[in-house]
Amino acid sequence: MPHTDSYTRFVNKPLGKKLAKTVGLPQPVPLRRHNKGDRLISGPILVVGDSPAADAIAKQLWADDYDVRRDPGLKQPFAGIILALDDVSHPADLSDRVLEVGTALRGLQSNGRVITILRDPQDATAATDASLMAARHGIEGFTRSLAKEMRRGATTNGIVLAEGVEMSAPSAQAALRFLLSGRSAYVAGQFITVSSAAGSLPADWDQPLADKVIIVTGAARGIGEAISETLARDGATVIGVDMPSAGEALTAVMNRVNGIAVQLDITDHNAGNRLLALAEERFGRLDGIVHNAGITRDKLLANMDAGRWDSLIGVNISAPLRINDQLLAALGQGVVVENFRITSLSSTSGIAGNRGQTNYAVAKAGVIGMTQALAARLAPTEGSINAVAPGFIETAMTDAMPTATREVARRMNSLQQGGRPIDVAETIAFLHADAAAGINGTTLRVCGQSMVGK
Ligand code: NAD
């Protein structure tokens, strides 16, 4: 069977579990993933801290009928722990709260969630206050380290609030829901930065993309297929794009999601304009694009040839840059909506570098640069552009790796397993919702806290 992790299956059977424990081998567990209609989390949620953010979170979760506790009590089996540290101004002020969490962690359920809330260490107004900056950076270090102490599918992540942004901001609420839920199964040790109070809450959290028309490139298989399915599940109409050679597979996916199949090479110099014309003709609107199509042409630089280099750059970065130019030329002029959303696939290889992938790293780091540069252009009308950087994802690509290399790559993260295309797709869907408008110009890793990278 393709894309399966037989080791994880083995160590979750009685004999395998015993053996792994005795010999000290990795013990990955099946991750909790979202199904339509699921509650965010089941079990008590502890909210630690007494800042306005802590109160707002507790109130919001109470209102949604969650079992919220403000005190760890004795040996509670918590499903989630939220640690509000947004009011901390000196590293020495952390101890009471983090030690309280330490006690509560002993009973954290499998696939549990720990979420820290902090103020932005990049905030210019805090830049000269040494204690404050030490505290904020310290909380980042704390969050990353705690994420590495998690076991049994549990994760720790942080929500970073920019100056003046409160937990009531739509994107802060959406980030909290995303991180508590099974949608963030493979997001670990990461931060979601909410830079503004832009955006609006959906009428139905199960249909956050209702009425939206979104282009997905490379939609015929792998991660693009999962993105198409997830966007459609959340209410969007998908325009799926792929090479003519993948036409049959593309049609099958688009039939399944009730989308439109477009056979088009994205390196076509007129690709953006052609997609724009199609969106106008069929729907009269375009709400976003997911730049997912990508190729690898690995070689050490010493053995690299122009064919490999140029084809990769052409598909993975020149095409998204050109398509963005063509679509954004029409921003807010009828078809391309004002709050247009762009997401693009980067990679941990673009962040950390990878042997044999100088061309791929140029493109995937380039995606991060493109994202940062266009954020300011989209912000004034509540649009956004973000990048998603997957780590090891179980696909045909990773299935083709030599067994030993694949097994090592799979375990080199805090969750000790590979992610699935759906994990990347959930993150993309989260970023396309109206509620996420305040998250702009960021790169979010979906990598199980891979040891690769910073
Ligand atoms: P994949 O090879 O399974 O699918 C890519 C799709 O893009 C294919 O259907 C292909 O036909 C299409 N495509 C390629 N060139 C195209 C072009 N010129 N025009 C239109 N379509 C084109 O890849 P995947 O594993 O699903 O990866 C999807 C994206 O995620 C890529 O950008 C990849 O770099 C990135 N990524 C993947 C992983 C992973 O572990 N699989 C990790 C990090 C990043």
JSON list of N, CA and C in Angstrom, two decimals, residues 49-51 83-95 97-98 117-119 129 131-139:
[
{"chain": "A", "resi": 49, "resn": "GLY", "atom": "N", "xyz": [-3.18, 31.96, 33.68]},
{"chain": "A", "resi": 49, "resn": "GLY", "atom": "CA", "xyz": [-2.86, 33.38, 33.55]},
{"chain": "A", "resi": 49, "resn": "GLY", "atom": "C", "xyz": [-4.08, 34.21, 33.85]},
{"chain": "A", "resi": 50, "resn": "ASP", "atom": "N", "xyz": [-3.85, 35.50, 34.14]},
{"chain": "A", "resi": 50, "resn": "ASP", "atom": "CA", "xyz": [-5.01, 36.35, 34.43]},
{"chain": "A", "resi": 50, "resn": "ASP", "atom": "C", "xyz": [-4.97, 37.65, 33.64]},
{"chain": "A", "resi": 51, "resn": "SER", "atom": "N", "xyz": [-4.31, 37.60, 32.48]},
{"chain": "A", "resi": 51, "resn": "SER", "atom": "CA", "xyz": [-4.29, 38.77, 31.59]},
{"chain": "A", "resi": 51, "resn": "SER", "atom": "C", "xyz": [-5.65, 38.89, 30.90]},
{"chain": "A", "resi": 83, "resn": "LEU", "atom": "N", "xyz": [-1.79, 28.88, 27.85]},
{"chain": "A", "resi": 83, "resn": "LEU", "atom": "CA", "xyz": [-0.95, 29.63, 28.78]},
{"chain": "A", "resi": 83, "resn": "LEU", "atom": "C", "xyz": [-0.81, 31.05, 28.27]},
{"chain": "A", "resi": 84, "resn": "ALA", "atom": "N", "xyz": [-1.52, 31.99, 28.92]},
{"chain": "A", "resi": 84, "resn": "ALA", "atom": "CA", "xyz": [-1.48, 33.39, 28.49]},
{"chain": "A", "resi": 84, "resn": "ALA", "atom": "C", "xyz": [-0.28, 34.08, 29.13]},
{"chain": "A", "resi": 85, "resn": "LEU", "atom": "N", "xyz": [0.66, 34.50, 28.28]},
{"chain": "A", "resi": 85, "resn": "LEU", "atom": "CA", "xyz": [1.88, 35.15, 28.76]},
{"chain": "A", "resi": 85, "resn": "LEU", "atom": "C", "xyz": [2.04, 36.53, 28.11]},
{"chain": "A", "resi": 86, "resn": "ASP", "atom": "N", "xyz": [0.93, 37.06, 27.63]},
{"chain": "A", "resi": 86, "resn": "ASP", "atom": "CA", "xyz": [0.98, 38.31, 26.88]},
{"chain": "A", "resi": 86, "resn": "ASP", "atom": "C", "xyz": [1.29, 39.52, 27.76]},
{"chain": "A", "resi": 87, "resn": "ASP", "atom": "N", "xyz": [1.17, 39.36, 29.10]},
{"chain": "A", "resi": 87, "resn": "ASP", "atom": "CA", "xyz": [1.41, 40.48, 29.99]},
{"chain": "A", "resi": 87, "resn": "ASP", "atom": "C", "xyz": [2.77, 40.38, 30.68]},
{"chain": "A", "resi": 88, "resn": "VAL", "atom": "N", "xyz": [3.60, 39.43, 30.27]},
{"chain": "A", "resi": 88, "resn": "VAL", "atom": "CA", "xyz": [4.88, 39.22, 30.96]},
{"chain": "A", "resi": 88, "resn": "VAL", "atom": "C", "xyz": [5.90, 40.25, 30.46]},
{"chain": "A", "resi": 89, "resn": "SER", "atom": "N", "xyz": [6.55, 40.95, 31.40]},
{"chain": "A", "resi": 89, "resn": "SER", "atom": "CA", "xyz": [7.50, 41.98, 30.98]},
{"chain": "A", "resi": 89, "resn": "SER", "atom": "C", "xyz": [8.93, 41.70, 31.44]},
{"chain": "A", "resi": 90, "resn": "HIS", "atom": "N", "xyz": [9.13, 40.59, 32.13]},
{"chain": "A", "resi": 90, "resn": "HIS", "atom": "CA", "xyz": [10.49, 40.22, 32.56]},
{"chain": "A", "resi": 90, "resn": "HIS", "atom": "C", "xyz": [10.56, 38.70, 32.64]},
{"chain": "A", "resi": 91, "resn": "PRO", "atom": "N", "xyz": [11.66, 38.10, 32.19]},
{"chain": "A", "resi": 91, "resn": "PRO", "atom": "CA", "xyz": [11.73, 36.62, 32.24]},
{"chain": "A", "resi": 91, "resn": "PRO", "atom": "C", "xyz": [11.50, 36.06, 33.64]},
{"chain": "A", "resi": 92, "resn": "ALA", "atom": "N", "xyz": [11.86, 36.85, 34.67]},
{"chain": "A", "resi": 92, "resn": "ALA", "atom": "CA", "xyz": [11.71, 36.36, 36.04]},
{"chain": "A", "resi": 92, "resn": "ALA", "atom": "C", "xyz": [10.23, 36.22, 36.44]},
{"chain": "A", "resi": 93, "resn": "ASP", "atom": "N", "xyz": [9.33, 36.82, 35.65]},
{"chain": "A", "resi": 93, "resn": "ASP", "atom": "CA", "xyz": [7.90, 36.75, 35.99]},
{"chain": "A", "resi": 93, "resn": "ASP", "atom": "C", "xyz": [7.23, 35.47, 35.48]},
{"chain": "A", "resi": 94, "resn": "LEU", "atom": "N", "xyz": [7.99, 34.64, 34.78]},
{"chain": "A", "resi": 94, "resn": "LEU", "atom": "CA", "xyz": [7.36, 33.47, 34.15]},
{"chain": "A", "resi": 94, "resn": "LEU", "atom": "C", "xyz": [7.11, 32.30, 35.10]},
{"chain": "A", "resi": 95, "resn": "SER", "atom": "N", "xyz": [7.92, 32.22, 36.18]},
{"chain": "A", "resi": 95, "resn": "SER", "atom": "CA", "xyz": [8.01, 30.94, 36.88]},
{"chain": "A", "resi": 95, "resn": "SER", "atom": "C", "xyz": [6.68, 30.40, 37.40]},
{"chain": "A", "resi": 97, "resn": "ARG", "atom": "N", "xyz": [3.56, 30.72, 36.51]},
{"chain": "A", "resi": 97, "resn": "ARG", "atom": "CA", "xyz": [2.64, 30.20, 35.49]},
{"chain": "A", "resi": 97, "resn": "ARG", "atom": "C", "xyz": [3.19, 28.97, 34.77]},
{"chain": "A", "resi": 98, "resn": "VAL", "atom": "N", "xyz": [4.47, 28.99, 34.42]},
{"chain": "A", "resi": 98, "resn": "VAL", "atom": "CA", "xyz": [4.98, 27.83, 33.67]},
{"chain": "A", "resi": 98, "resn": "VAL", "atom": "C", "xyz": [5.05, 26.60, 34.58]},
{"chain": "A", "resi": 117, "resn": "ILE", "atom": "N", "xyz": [0.24, 32.18, 24.55]},
{"chain": "A", "resi": 117, "resn": "ILE", "atom": "CA", "xyz": [-0.18, 33.46, 23.95]},
{"chain": "A", "resi": 117, "resn": "ILE", "atom": "C", "xyz": [0.88, 34.48, 24.35]},
{"chain": "A", "resi": 118, "resn": "LEU", "atom": "N", "xyz": [1.45, 35.15, 23.36]},
{"chain": "A", "resi": 118, "resn": "LEU", "atom": "CA", "xyz": [2.51, 36.11, 23.67]},
{"chain": "A", "resi": 118, "resn": "LEU", "atom": "C", "xyz": [2.40, 37.35, 22.80]},
{"chain": "A", "resi": 119, "resn": "ARG", "atom": "N", "xyz": [3.10, 38.39, 23.22]},
{"chain": "A", "resi": 119, "resn": "ARG", "atom": "CA", "xyz": [3.19, 39.62, 22.42]},
{"chain": "A", "resi": 119, "resn": "ARG", "atom": "C", "xyz": [4.38, 39.50, 21.47]},
{"chain": "A", "resi": 129, "resn": "ASP", "atom": "N", "xyz": [13.39, 48.07, 25.07]},
{"chain": "A", "resi": 129, "resn": "ASP", "atom": "CA", "xyz": [13.18, 47.65, 26.46]},
{"chain": "A", "resi": 129, "resn": "ASP", "atom": "C", "xyz": [13.78, 46.24, 26.64]},
{"chain": "A", "resi": 131, "resn": "SER", "atom": "N", "xyz": [14.36, 44.16, 29.16]},
{"chain": "A", "resi": 131, "resn": "SER", "atom": "CA", "xyz": [13.68, 43.11, 29.94]},
{"chain": "A", "resi": 131, "resn": "SER", "atom": "C", "xyz": [12.49, 42.57, 29.17]},
{"chain": "A", "resi": 132, "resn": "LEU", "atom": "N", "xyz": [11.75, 43.51, 28.56]},
{"chain": "A", "resi": 132, "resn": "LEU", "atom": "CA", "xyz": [10.56, 43.10, 27.81]},
{"chain": "A", "resi": 132, "resn": "LEU", "atom": "C", "xyz": [10.94, 42.23, 26.61]},
{"chain": "A", "resi": 133, "resn": "MET", "atom": "N", "xyz": [11.98, 42.64, 25.89]},
{"chain": "A", "resi": 133, "resn": "MET", "atom": "CA", "xyz": [12.42, 41.85, 24.73]},
{"chain": "A", "resi": 133, "resn": "MET", "atom": "C", "xyz": [12.94, 40.49, 25.17]},
{"chain": "A", "resi": 134, "resn": "ALA", "atom": "N", "xyz": [13.66, 40.48, 26.30]},
{"chain": "A", "resi": 134, "resn": "ALA", "atom": "CA", "xyz": [14.17, 39.20, 26.82]},
{"chain": "A", "resi": 134, "resn": "ALA", "atom": "C", "xyz": [13.00, 38.28, 27.15]},
{"chain": "A", "resi": 135, "resn": "ALA", "atom": "N", "xyz": [11.95, 38.86, 27.74]},
{"chain": "A", "resi": 135, "resn": "ALA", "atom": "CA", "xyz": [10.78, 38.05, 28.12]},
{"chain": "A", "resi": 135, "resn": "ALA", "atom": "C", "xyz": [10.10, 37.48, 26.88]},
{"chain": "A", "resi": 136, "resn": "ARG", "atom": "N", "xyz": [9.88, 38.34, 25.89]},
{"chain": "A", "resi": 136, "resn": "ARG", "atom": "CA", "xyz": [9.15, 37.88, 24.69]},
{"chain": "A", "resi": 136, "resn": "ARG", "atom": "C", "xyz": [9.93, 36.82, 23.92]},
{"chain": "A", "resi": 137, "resn": "HIS", "atom": "N", "xyz": [11.22, 37.07, 23.72]},
{"chain": "A", "resi": 137, "resn": "HIS", "atom": "CA", "xyz": [12.04, 36.06, 23.06]},
{"chain": "A", "resi": 137, "resn": "HIS", "atom": "C", "xyz": [12.10, 34.79, 23.92]},
{"chain": "A", "resi": 138, "resn": "GLY", "atom": "N", "xyz": [12.18, 35.01, 25.24]},
{"chain": "A", "resi": 138, "resn": "GLY", "atom": "CA", "xyz": [12.23, 33.88, 26.16]},
{"chain": "A", "resi": 138, "resn": "GLY", "atom": "C", "xyz": [10.99, 32.99, 26.01]},
{"chain": "A", "resi": 139, "resn": "ILE", "atom": "N", "xyz": [9.84, 33.61, 25.83]},
{"chain": "A", "resi": 139, "resn": "ILE", "atom": "CA", "xyz": [8.60, 32.82, 25.69]},
{"chain": "A", "resi": 139, "resn": "ILE", "atom": "C", "xyz": [8.63, 32.02, 24.38]}
]
